Amino acid sequence: MTSLSVPPRPTKTEMSPGALTPDEADRPPAVRSSRKGAAGSRRGATAEQLAAKQREISVSEFFAKNRHLLGFDNPRKAMLTTVKEAVDNALDACEEAGILPELHIQVLQLGETRFKITVRDNGPGIVRKQIDNIFGKLLYGSKFHRLKMSRGQQGIGISAAGMYGLMTTGKPVLIISKTKRSKPAHEVVLKMDTSKNRADVVAETEHPEDDHLFPEGHGTQVSIELEGKYLKGRQSIDEYLEQTAIANPHARVVYTMPSNETVVFERGVKELPPETEEIKPHPQGIELGILIQMLERTEHNQLGAFFKNEFCRIGPTTAKEICRKAGHTPQTWIKHIGHQEAERLFKAMQDVKVMAPPTSCVQAIGTKTLLSGLLKEVKGEFYAASTRPPAVYRGRPFIIEAAIAYGGSLSANEPARVIRFANRVPLQYQQSACSSFKAVVETNWKNYGLQQPKSAVPSAPLVVMIHMASVWVPFTSESKEAIADYDEIRKEMRLALQECGRKLQTYLNRRKKMARQGERRNAFLRYIGEIAKACQSISGCDGEKLYQALLAQAESKTTEVDFVLDDEGRVVDDGGRLAKDADVVIVEERAAVITGGDAAPPPSPGEMGDSLFGGDGADARPARRATAGGKKVRRKGGK
């Protein structure tokens, strides 16, 4: 058999420069070009070619590609975010106009995964020329540049919801607004042009036929059609609205579910929260770059007037001290301030002692209102609330509030429920990343008579509520789902929780003592009858009279069994700590008998009611049901 000899392939060193090896010749041209060495044979793009590819990125294009940053991660969360943004805007508008809010939310199912969300309020309405920018332009609003407590901050939410609906269904947003009783309602249909971050109006017309939607003569309604998924339970629209009713008991909310059932969250109070005031920046809450920008943009010519009018808590004396430390005077011309002078001014501002910023820009919910909201939605037996004094982080004032509900119909076999709020808005997602949740975990609840696994929330029939009010809440992302973990903020949260915990401990200790005294009295009652009979047979004394004397003695030794708690949590005819505390409410008929530190077994599912928190109604009455227009109506709470 004849063998064939294959000549060896030439190596690179044996070939002429630029020639291809047989292996490279067998490859496709595209692969060959990518395999060329770094000796200059690869043809790269020139600076001119790279420059030709550069173009501006619209903010709406960016968020359209990264919609998860705004809370539109999945269909279920997208529906919740849409409702949340519309409700936040409606509440803010009503409160700024001095109107008690009345909101109507409808979630209509059009297909298996397609829904239409409609939110209507009785606010002041929106003038026609502003509708395009509010609903069709990202990063447009009135709240970003001011230091004043409000729910919205960035001017993104409702326009992003309309953008999501347009992307998933191709349907534009429908807005109906009425500003005066004498003017007809105005209907606008628009969609967002993401390449230019502006609205394209599809249709607009005056629509007197819609005047019946606004019986008070003013208001706004927005309808968005989108792809979504509706589920009840945790992190749902139902839970969000229930928590909104807790933090905003001055609002009346009518919610129509996809099942055509209507739930009405009645008002718990009939007064608006006190109005807040806008403040100027605090000198210890800015950075060097911000100071330089303020110096460049100010209308004042001298440093003294600049500090006095552009900052809060800086008067003539403080301004003079800052200028002196920086080597200037209040009469120094701002146009002579360069970068080095600005650095010295910034350092002087940090060294000079300045009073903390005013707190008129933030407003707490208040312990009475917190307790009213919890009583309306959480079916417990013991309620306590605490409001911390105003504190400051990065020159921005904030207030922390906490409230707890214990016992009653709450399950004793599950971890405690933590509900979080920022500027009266419920936070539904990213719980473990939130400073509020970390503060609950760090609190030692064992000191207050509750069981707590290591690095976890307590295992008890407990609901914990934490609220942060601030001119600028430090959220962890644009979707506003968790509060950033600042040390100053977490410390205030922990102190508020500890104050509530001490009140709970007092209540639990009293319940335990009452239970022990009850056992003692039962032991007395078990034997004093026999003792009276025996004494009568031995000595011939009056057995009935002896029995009454022994009974009176037993009752005097166990007086705590007869304590009665009134509707505000005070012990009648008792001077104890809880009797003097106005921030405690105890619902006696819901109280479980406590023995050895453990609550009574949880109620059966039929006794739990329809609330996500184990019941509804402040007075333990069952939810009233009625039928209106073929719909099931459930009313919750109210006074």
XYZ file of C-alpha atoms in Angstrom:
639
model
C 0.000 0.000 0.000
C 1.446 3.332 -1.047
C 1.577 6.069 1.641
C 1.036 9.676 0.730
C 3.339 12.246 2.197
C 1.812 15.616 3.144
C 4.219 18.505 2.902
C 4.457 20.540 6.132
C 2.614 23.850 6.270
C 4.907 26.871 6.164
C 5.298 28.833 9.395
C 4.858 32.560 9.799
C 8.598 33.106 9.803
C 8.937 31.361 6.437
C 6.256 33.442 4.745
C 6.488 36.850 3.213
C 5.108 39.747 5.239
C 1.342 40.183 4.880
C 0.766 36.689 3.418
C -1.923 34.426 4.957
C -1.160 31.032 6.435
C -3.146 28.083 5.038
C -5.175 27.977 8.300
C -6.102 31.643 7.947
C -6.883 31.243 4.251
C -9.466 28.558 5.141
C -11.369 30.959 7.438
C -14.106 33.353 6.261
C -12.982 36.930 5.584
C -14.913 38.316 8.611
C -13.140 35.895 10.942
C -9.792 36.611 9.304
C -10.137 40.350 9.864
C -10.915 39.829 13.549
C -7.863 37.605 14.017
C -5.310 40.059 12.675
C -2.546 40.921 15.052
C -1.840 44.125 16.896
C 0.997 45.093 14.540
C -1.221 47.702 12.829
C -2.991 45.402 10.370
C -6.439 45.955 12.060
C -8.306 48.951 10.703
C -9.882 50.938 13.609
C -12.454 53.678 13.534
C -11.207 57.225 13.301
C -12.091 60.005 15.724
C -14.360 61.515 13.083
C -16.201 58.209 12.632
C -16.672 57.838 16.386
C -17.893 61.413 16.660
C -20.473 60.803 13.959
C -22.034 58.027 16.071
C -22.494 60.191 19.164
C -25.945 61.626 19.885
C -27.920 62.947 22.825
C -29.917 60.426 24.856
C -33.374 61.567 25.894
C -34.209 60.954 29.552
C -37.441 59.270 28.492
C -35.495 56.967 26.150
C -33.203 56.026 29.007
C -36.057 55.165 31.387
C -37.971 53.409 28.617
C -35.049 50.976 28.341
C -34.508 50.861 32.124
C -38.080 50.974 33.360
C -37.230 48.692 36.296
C -35.551 51.726 37.882
C -38.975 53.383 38.123
C -40.813 50.388 39.593
C -42.075 48.758 36.391
C -40.133 45.501 36.856
C -43.015 43.126 36.166
C -46.725 43.366 35.241
C -47.992 43.077 38.818
C -45.639 45.694 40.207
C -46.312 47.974 37.224
C -50.026 48.094 38.114
C -49.254 48.954 41.735
C -46.775 51.673 40.706
C -49.325 53.229 38.336
C -51.994 53.423 41.046
C -49.457 54.687 43.582
C -48.220 57.562 41.413
C -51.734 58.696 40.516
C -52.930 58.534 44.135
C -49.857 60.429 45.397
C -50.453 63.241 42.908
C -54.150 63.403 43.791
C -53.536 63.617 47.550
C -50.846 66.276 47.135
C -53.080 68.398 44.888
C -56.051 68.201 47.268
C -54.003 69.068 50.348
C -52.270 72.031 48.685
C -55.691 73.352 47.660
C -57.108 72.878 51.177
C -59.639 70.249 50.039
C -60.506 67.090 51.968
C -59.485 64.387 49.451
C -62.038 62.064 47.908
C -60.504 59.542 45.510
C -62.116 57.037 43.177
C -59.869 54.230 41.910
C -61.109 51.697 39.368
C -59.153 48.730 38.040
C -61.017 47.352 35.012
C -59.901 44.084 33.426
C -60.110 44.195 29.618
C -58.351 40.919 28.867
C -56.284 38.223 30.507
C -53.285 40.530 30.956
C -54.709 43.903 29.956
C -56.175 46.371 32.443
C -57.451 49.928 32.482
C -56.640 51.946 35.599
C -58.677 55.083 36.293
C -58.026 57.462 39.202
C -60.288 60.460 39.861
C -59.927 63.119 42.560
C -61.772 66.227 43.725
C -58.671 68.425 43.622
C -58.349 71.867 42.014
C -57.877 70.429 38.514
C -55.082 71.159 36.022
C -54.994 74.098 33.628
C -54.922 73.055 29.973
C -51.411 74.277 29.094
C -49.844 72.196 31.904
C -51.496 68.868 31.071
C -49.011 68.087 28.271
C -45.952 68.585 30.473
C -47.324 66.852 33.578
C -48.463 63.675 31.806
C -46.156 63.587 28.787
C -42.739 64.719 29.981
C -40.341 63.080 32.417
C -38.559 65.164 35.067
C -41.127 67.933 35.057
C -42.816 69.186 38.214
C -42.999 71.788 40.953
C -41.598 69.807 43.892
C -38.005 68.962 42.941
C -36.416 72.350 43.683
C -38.291 73.240 46.854
C -37.497 72.196 50.422
C -40.973 71.299 51.581
C -42.556 68.011 52.562
C -44.538 66.401 49.731
C -45.238 62.920 48.414
C -43.849 63.470 44.935
C -40.287 64.651 44.454
C -38.836 63.985 41.002
C -41.622 64.712 38.514
C -41.342 61.255 36.960
C -44.111 59.023 38.308
C -47.369 59.617 36.460
C -45.696 60.391 33.108
C -43.639 57.186 33.453
C -46.865 55.239 34.067
C -48.310 56.668 30.852
C -45.095 55.778 29.025
C -45.295 52.183 30.302
C -48.914 51.913 29.140
C -47.984 53.247 25.704
C -45.103 50.780 25.385
C -47.116 47.713 26.417
C -50.483 48.415 24.779
C -49.865 51.283 22.348
C -52.792 53.149 23.936
C -52.434 56.853 24.841
C -53.338 58.412 28.192
C -56.778 59.962 28.687
C -56.945 62.995 31.002
C -60.151 64.795 32.007
C -59.762 67.974 34.051
C -62.176 70.577 35.385
C -60.893 73.695 37.148
C -64.102 75.677 37.802
C -67.785 74.990 38.085
C -68.442 77.626 35.408
C -66.073 75.956 32.917
C -66.786 72.654 31.140
C -64.503 69.666 31.665
C -61.578 69.425 29.238
C -60.630 66.048 27.754
C -57.099 65.446 26.420
C -55.697 62.285 24.804
C -51.901 62.259 24.577
C -48.901 59.982 24.224
C -45.224 60.528 24.945
C -42.577 60.967 22.251
C -39.671 59.222 24.013
C -37.076 60.426 21.507
C -37.800 64.057 22.406
C -39.233 63.663 25.943
C -42.382 65.568 25.143
C -46.074 64.918 24.688
C -47.883 64.445 21.388
C -51.541 65.411 21.718
C -53.759 62.947 19.866
C -57.057 64.725 20.549
C -58.481 67.401 22.821
C -61.921 68.865 23.301
C -64.175 70.526 25.834
C -66.406 67.817 27.215
C -69.440 69.069 29.211
C -70.699 65.472 29.259
C -68.013 64.713 31.875
C -69.084 67.442 34.304
C -71.033 64.868 36.347
C -67.723 63.239 37.309
C -66.877 66.294 39.423
C -69.857 67.154 41.666
C -67.773 69.756 43.531
C -67.025 71.588 40.293
C -63.336 70.695 40.037
C -61.058 67.677 39.835
C -58.932 65.500 37.590
C -59.315 62.002 36.164
C -56.569 60.016 34.441
C -57.026 56.665 32.651
C -54.111 54.439 31.594
C -54.431 51.160 29.713
C -51.533 48.761 30.334
C -50.331 45.173 30.473
C -50.524 43.925 34.039
C -51.314 41.166 36.475
C -53.780 41.539 39.344
C -53.332 39.542 42.537
C -54.535 40.167 46.059
C -52.486 39.815 49.238
C -49.118 41.293 50.086
C -47.590 43.914 47.788
C -50.902 44.394 45.998
C -53.048 47.383 45.121
C -55.464 46.324 47.868
C -52.723 46.398 50.510
C -51.355 49.711 49.250
C -54.752 51.413 49.523
C -55.380 49.937 52.960
C -52.055 51.276 54.207
C -52.744 54.619 52.526
C -55.974 54.820 54.536
C -53.951 54.280 57.743
C -51.479 57.109 57.075
C -54.083 59.408 55.493
C -57.239 59.007 57.598
C -58.427 62.434 56.351
C -58.977 60.956 52.857
C -61.990 59.015 51.624
C -61.074 56.360 49.075
C -63.506 54.394 46.919
C -61.824 51.414 45.272
C -63.438 49.234 42.596
C -61.643 45.932 42.003
C -61.518 43.956 38.720
C -64.174 41.665 40.256
C -66.528 44.699 40.317
C -66.526 44.704 44.118
C -66.198 48.139 45.707
C -64.400 48.867 48.980
C -64.882 52.234 50.674
C -62.220 53.480 53.082
C -64.108 56.093 55.076
C -62.464 59.107 56.710
C -61.129 58.646 60.221
C -60.679 62.384 60.788
C -62.275 65.384 59.095
C -59.360 67.782 59.301
C -56.524 68.293 56.835
C -52.939 67.936 58.062
C -51.378 71.283 59.043
C -49.865 73.099 56.081
C -46.077 73.059 55.718
C -43.828 75.931 54.632
C -40.994 75.980 52.139
C -37.549 76.726 53.583
C -34.235 77.755 52.071
C -31.122 75.501 52.062
C -29.284 75.062 55.338
C -25.559 75.991 55.253
C -24.549 72.583 56.613
C -26.623 70.707 54.065
C -24.837 71.783 50.869
C -21.549 70.850 49.194
C -18.799 72.976 47.681
C -20.024 72.593 44.107
C -23.556 73.656 45.099
C -22.158 76.736 46.875
C -20.200 77.746 43.758
C -23.322 77.359 41.599
C -25.351 79.445 44.051
C -22.685 82.183 43.958
C -22.797 82.176 40.155
C -26.606 82.353 39.967
C -27.461 84.709 42.806
C -29.010 88.090 42.130
C -27.248 89.660 45.118
C -23.984 91.532 44.725
C -22.426 91.255 48.201
C -21.692 88.290 50.452
C -23.738 89.590 53.388
C -26.949 89.831 51.376
C -26.184 86.494 49.680
C -25.916 84.558 52.951
C -28.884 86.309 54.537
C -31.304 85.728 51.647
C -30.144 82.435 50.105
C -29.868 80.345 53.306
C -31.983 79.669 56.364
C -30.747 80.275 59.910
C -28.116 82.817 58.788
C -28.621 86.310 60.126
C -26.331 89.355 59.934
C -24.180 88.207 62.883
C -23.681 84.674 61.532
C -22.983 85.994 58.015
C -20.378 88.375 59.415
C -18.703 85.518 61.325
C -18.557 83.307 58.212
C -17.063 86.119 56.128
C -14.515 86.907 58.835
C -13.328 83.297 59.082
C -12.938 83.211 55.272
C -10.974 86.472 55.218
C -13.782 88.614 53.780
C -16.412 91.073 54.928
C -20.175 91.150 54.309
C -19.511 93.958 51.821
C -17.192 91.823 49.657
C -18.353 91.756 46.044
C -19.441 88.303 44.877
C -17.890 88.869 41.445
C -14.475 88.867 43.171
C -15.051 85.382 44.655
C -13.026 82.760 42.818
C -12.634 79.033 43.414
C -10.145 79.375 46.293
C -12.278 82.028 47.994
C -15.328 79.790 47.641
C -13.462 76.918 49.286
C -12.585 79.131 52.256
C -16.203 80.262 52.514
C -17.399 76.659 52.443
C -14.980 75.649 55.205
C -16.057 78.637 57.295
C -19.731 77.665 56.878
C -18.972 74.233 58.315
C -16.937 75.640 61.233
C -19.398 78.322 62.364
C -22.121 77.066 64.690
C -25.498 77.500 62.981
C -28.917 76.784 64.455
C -30.655 73.660 63.160
C -33.029 74.253 60.217
C -36.679 75.130 60.979
C -39.162 72.287 61.125
C -42.131 74.177 59.699
C -41.334 72.479 56.368
C -42.250 69.016 57.699
C -45.373 67.831 59.448
C -45.825 64.664 61.456
C -48.972 62.600 61.121
C -49.426 62.871 64.904
C -50.002 60.184 67.500
C -53.778 60.721 67.627
C -54.095 60.417 63.852
C -51.781 57.402 63.766
C -53.876 55.651 66.393
C -57.060 56.588 64.527
C -55.690 55.047 61.328
C -54.558 51.856 63.037
C -57.858 51.477 64.906
C -59.684 51.839 61.593
C -57.730 49.119 59.776
C -55.979 46.842 62.309
C -58.080 44.703 64.642
C -55.839 44.571 67.696
C -56.352 45.086 71.413
C -53.466 47.400 72.379
C -52.249 50.425 70.413
C -49.393 52.797 71.179
C -47.751 55.589 69.191
C -44.711 57.819 69.511
C -43.486 60.924 67.680
C -39.835 61.885 67.979
C -38.652 65.506 68.151
C -37.401 66.862 64.789
C -33.851 65.827 63.836
C -31.466 66.694 60.992
C -29.439 64.728 58.411
C -27.248 66.528 55.867
C -28.878 69.807 56.816
C -32.383 68.489 56.087
C -34.964 68.255 58.892
C -36.995 65.093 59.396
C -39.439 63.594 61.888
C -39.781 59.924 62.781
C -43.021 58.407 64.073
C -43.771 54.869 65.176
C -46.905 53.027 66.205
C -47.703 49.455 67.178
C -50.835 47.322 67.376
C -50.796 44.175 69.495
C -53.047 41.177 70.124
C -56.682 40.945 69.152
C -57.209 39.097 65.879
C -53.539 39.271 64.863
C -51.857 35.914 64.447
C -49.514 34.956 67.293
C -47.715 32.296 65.234
C -46.269 34.545 62.530
C -43.514 37.170 62.482
C -44.551 40.722 63.264
C -45.799 42.776 60.340
C -43.767 45.887 59.463
C -45.468 48.613 57.431
C -43.317 51.522 56.263
C -44.223 55.036 55.171
C -42.331 58.011 53.777
C -44.215 61.314 53.674
C -47.474 59.392 54.222
C -46.794 57.074 51.244
C -46.656 53.275 51.851
C -43.434 51.526 50.816
C -44.191 48.064 49.435
C -40.938 46.609 48.099
C -37.260 46.187 49.101
C -38.151 45.805 52.761
C -34.830 44.283 53.857
C -32.902 47.193 52.295
C -34.957 49.827 54.141
C -33.690 51.651 57.204
C -37.139 51.218 58.813
C -36.968 47.430 58.702
C -33.381 47.400 59.966
C -34.413 49.539 62.932
C -37.173 47.039 63.824
C -34.712 44.129 63.636
C -32.111 45.967 65.739
C -34.596 46.775 68.511
C -34.374 44.241 71.349
C -38.036 43.250 71.672
C -37.211 40.614 74.299
C -36.853 43.470 76.771
C -40.543 44.203 76.245
C -41.858 40.683 76.753
C -41.875 39.422 73.145
C -40.078 36.500 71.539
C -37.511 37.491 68.912
C -35.265 35.192 66.861
C -31.736 36.401 66.243
C -31.463 39.057 63.497
C -35.197 38.941 62.783
C -38.434 40.687 63.640
C -40.275 39.472 66.780
C -42.635 36.508 66.598
C -45.788 37.954 68.115
C -49.297 39.188 67.240
C -47.816 42.573 66.372
C -48.031 45.224 63.628
C -45.247 47.831 63.597
C -45.688 51.073 61.675
C -42.850 53.542 60.980
C -43.248 56.881 59.232
C -40.553 59.309 58.068
C -41.497 62.886 57.205
C -38.812 64.952 55.470
C -38.319 67.657 52.854
C -36.213 65.160 50.892
C -36.513 61.476 51.745
C -33.266 59.647 50.820
C -34.727 56.804 48.762
C -32.424 54.040 47.550
C -33.673 54.314 43.945
C -35.945 56.308 41.644
C -38.784 53.868 42.312
C -38.976 55.148 45.929
C -39.295 51.730 47.564
C -36.878 51.922 50.522
C -35.274 54.572 52.738
C -31.470 54.801 52.636
C -29.662 53.697 55.780
C -28.392 56.927 57.349
C -27.168 56.520 60.940
C -29.103 59.592 62.125
C -32.343 58.255 60.625
C -32.011 54.717 61.948
C -31.196 55.987 65.443
C -34.377 58.075 65.596
C -36.432 55.121 64.348
C -34.995 52.867 67.018
C -35.713 55.397 69.784
C -39.333 55.752 68.631
C -39.775 51.965 68.611
C -38.275 51.655 72.078
C -40.761 54.182 73.428
C -43.657 52.146 72.008
C -42.065 48.970 73.345
C -41.959 50.327 76.895
C -45.680 51.102 76.755
C -46.386 47.599 75.459
C -44.285 46.101 78.263
C -46.336 48.002 80.854
C -49.541 46.687 79.305
C -48.314 43.075 79.124
C -47.075 43.180 82.717
C -50.462 44.450 83.867
C -52.245 41.707 81.929
C -49.978 39.062 83.467
C -50.547 40.458 86.942
C -54.303 40.519 86.396
C -54.152 36.885 85.215
C -52.161 35.843 88.312
C -54.538 37.689 90.626
C -57.454 35.997 88.882
C -55.928 32.578 89.560
C -55.485 33.517 93.232
C -59.103 34.631 93.494
C -60.281 31.382 91.895
C -58.315 29.466 94.508
C -59.946 31.497 97.302
C -63.419 31.019 95.846
C -62.811 27.295 95.582
C -62.308 26.872 99.375
C -64.015 29.720 101.284
C -67.442 28.048 100.956
C -66.143 24.867 102.573
C -64.368 26.899 105.257
C -67.556 28.818 106.079
C -69.561 25.575 106.384
C -66.926 23.946 108.576
C -66.734 26.946 110.917
C -70.521 27.049 111.183
C -70.707 23.361 112.107
C -67.888 23.683 114.662
C -68.680 26.991 116.354
C -72.272 27.603 115.319
C -71.480 30.994 113.789
C -73.430 32.496 110.882
C -71.959 30.733 107.826
C -73.367 33.200 105.296
C -71.942 36.191 107.129
C -68.559 34.470 107.396
C -68.634 33.607 103.704
C -69.276 37.244 102.723
C -66.430 38.406 104.974
C -64.001 35.903 103.440
C -65.163 36.869 99.938
C -64.563 40.564 100.646
C -61.090 39.736 101.940
C -60.296 37.709 98.795
C -61.466 40.558 96.565
C -59.369 43.104 98.450
C -56.265 40.971 97.968
C -56.883 40.603 94.224
C -58.158 44.055 93.301
C -56.386 44.181 89.893
C -58.796 41.614 88.511
C -61.550 44.257 88.661
C -59.636 46.946 86.771
C -61.537 48.257 83.767
C -59.856 50.025 80.851
C -61.784 52.815 79.165
C -62.011 53.492 75.404
C -58.827 55.597 75.464
C -56.687 53.004 77.207
C -56.825 54.515 80.691
C -57.435 52.342 83.725
C -60.557 53.603 85.471
C -59.886 54.765 89.076
C -56.222 53.887 88.779
C -53.170 56.140 88.767
C -50.872 53.829 86.846
C -48.575 54.773 83.965
C -50.972 53.761 81.208
C -53.787 55.751 82.791
C -51.779 58.950 82.298
C -50.610 58.183 78.731
C -52.647 59.859 75.994
C -50.764 57.941 73.264
C -52.174 54.539 74.241
C -55.495 52.982 73.231
C -56.802 49.663 74.558
C -59.877 47.941 73.140
C -61.009 45.827 76.085
C -63.422 43.574 74.200
C -60.589 42.414 71.887
C -58.155 41.666 74.719
C -56.897 38.105 75.062
C -56.216 36.639 78.507
C -52.460 36.420 78.928
C -50.982 33.626 80.974
C -47.267 33.093 81.332
C -46.475 35.665 78.657
C -48.305 33.962 75.771
C -51.378 35.314 74.042
C -54.495 33.258 73.509
C -54.679 31.148 70.348
C -55.443 33.106 67.178
C -59.070 33.199 65.986
C -60.417 30.966 63.288
C -60.342 32.225 59.710
C -64.051 33.038 59.867
C -63.398 35.485 62.719
C -60.581 37.325 60.939
C -62.667 39.632 58.724
C -61.635 40.855 55.286
C -58.750 43.115 56.280
C -55.162 42.266 55.390
C -54.374 42.994 59.037
C -56.898 40.594 60.510
C -60.048 42.679 60.759
C -61.660 45.945 59.860
C -63.503 48.692 61.654
C -62.405 50.679 64.669
C -65.164 49.326 66.903
C -64.884 45.614 66.002
C -68.154 45.723 64.095
C -68.419 43.543 60.984
C -68.019 45.257 57.634
C -71.284 46.655 56.351
C -72.233 45.291 52.983
C -74.696 46.712 50.526
C -75.439 46.369 46.846
C -75.385 49.385 44.569
C -75.878 49.012 40.844
C -75.147 45.301 40.944
C -71.800 45.842 42.721
C -70.713 44.515 46.074
C -69.823 47.380 48.375
C -67.743 47.026 51.540
C -67.229 50.012 53.820
C -64.308 50.148 56.190
C -63.641 52.371 59.187
C -64.834 55.902 59.544
C -66.242 57.957 62.376
